[in-house]
Amino acid sequence: MHIVVIGAGVVGVTTAWALHRRGHQVTVIERHPGAGLETSKANAGQRSYGVVYPWASAAMVKKALPWLLQRDGPLKLKLPPSLEALRFMIATLRFAYAPGVFGLNKRAMLRLGIYSRTCFDDIERELALDFDGDHGGLLHLASTPAAMAEYRETAKVLRELGIAYQLLTPAQVRESEPGMTGPGPLYGALKYDTDGTGDCHLFSQGLAAACEAGGVTFRYNTAVERLVCDHHRVHGVDIRPDGAGQERLEADVFVLSAGCDSPALTRNLGLRLPIYPVKGYSLTATLTDASRAPTSTIHDDHFKVVSTRLGDRMRATGFVELAGFDRQIPERRLEVIRRSVESRFPGAADMGAATAWTGFRPMTPDGPPIIGPGPLDNLYLNTGHGTFGWTLCAASADLIAEVIDGREPVLSLDAFRPGRFSE
Ligand SMILES: Cc1cc2nc3c(=O)[nH]c(=O)nc-3n(C[C@H](O)[C@H](O)[C@H](O)COP(=O)(O)OP(=O)(O)OC[C@H]3O[C@@H](n4cnc5c(N)ncnc54)[C@H](O)[C@@H]3O)c2cc1C
């Protein structure tokens, strides 16, 4: 079949790869000049298979409200909030307090995470992609005794799902991360043994090149303006290459992987995708002293900042901000990220000279991504991966490709069904 994938972020590219491996003719349409240039560009780099969770939880709401009132707290809301932001927050609250929903979604996302590790292994075995990838584990630091108590509770779910972990004492943390010499408070850590890291942008570009070498067509610098459909099927997409006139591209099947812009393309179909662009920031710096840097990926629960080793660089990311598509990078946010790095890994890199970036997590109000058949016969959705698109892309691409081929996927897609927001 000829399949058009809309979007060449990490989700679109892995989808193209999964479809190409199953023998389909694939065309990817991307408005940017290359793959992985939007949200997949400079994220935290964690492949956190054991730490994927829905953000709509009553416990999270309780924590988040005080964060909103802190001057440099990790959660920010642009005032006055837009109608979209308010709608999104109300929908999140509805899911957070719906009985049983958080537990079901958490388990569904963790199963997807575990499966993603397997799917990544397959890709990495087949292709020697160079993306500073590693599987050295992930550390969640506890900067208070209460955080450590919470990790002991989390460990019960991990044990139930067979996810490998260790609860570490402060001495064991320093042994596992000898570069962590800073004065930040430390009461121990939860280590996810099989989680990994990697540069999502380099991976997207490398995998896109492998797809192209295999015969997949990439139409870069080309925006999809609309899906052309009747009540049953999509017949084509109206596309506009930069500086040229509109064209219509026909195909048998269409997959929507346009990240935060996915809702704009389903509006005329009567399908409301409540994906909101949740902003975050990152700083990437070349290491000046590798022995003082993280060896893997570290979540500092004090500043809510993640620091990740990517080859000879380190990247630190933070903030969850509801501000629409505002691309400004206030110095104040970067200062908090720098303070976190200084308090844990002083002397590892010159963070003052780091490259700053902002991106938008394509977040659903409940948390799980949207994976499955759309409202029309030949339209499929693989989008809305929020905070975990890099981690989950390999599994969600495999599952959507199986569904398109008419096979029963190895995991239930119930928690990810596109129609759940209007039920
Ligand atoms: C600060 C931050 C830190 C993060 N850290 C992590 C992490 O550590 N681990 C993790 O798993 N995830 C992380 N994420 C989330 C992760 O980056 C995203 O979930 C993931 O990149 C989403 O990929 P995507 O392909 O769906 O979206 P995108 O990368 O945004 O790709 C969508 C593509 O579609 C294209 N497009 C959209 N509309 C059109 C159109 N009309 N025509 C043509 N092309 C179109 C866009 O140009 C874009 O290239 C983080 C995100 C942020 C912001």
CSV table of C-alpha atoms in Angstrom, one decimal, residues 29 219-225 237-249:
chain,number,residue,atom,x,y,z
A,29,ILE,CA,5.5,15.1,4.5
A,219,ARG,CA,8.9,15.7,1.1
A,220,TYR,CA,10.6,18.3,3.3
A,221,ASN,CA,9.8,22.0,3.3
A,222,THR,CA,6.2,21.0,2.5
A,223,ALA,CA,3.2,21.8,4.7
A,224,VAL,CA,0.0,19.7,4.7
A,225,GLU,CA,-2.8,22.2,4.5
A,237,VAL,CA,-3.8,15.6,1.3
A,238,ASP,CA,-3.5,19.1,0.0
A,239,ILE,CA,0.2,20.1,0.4
A,240,ARG,CA,2.1,23.2,-0.3
A,241,PRO,CA,5.9,23.0,-0.9
A,242,ASP,CA,7.7,26.1,0.2
A,243,GLY,CA,7.5,28.8,-2.5
A,244,ALA,CA,5.3,26.7,-4.8
A,245,GLY,CA,1.6,26.1,-5.5
A,246,GLN,CA,-0.7,23.7,-3.8
A,247,GLU,CA,-0.6,20.0,-4.9
A,248,ARG,CA,-2.8,17.1,-4.1
A,249,LEU,CA,-1.1,13.9,-3.0
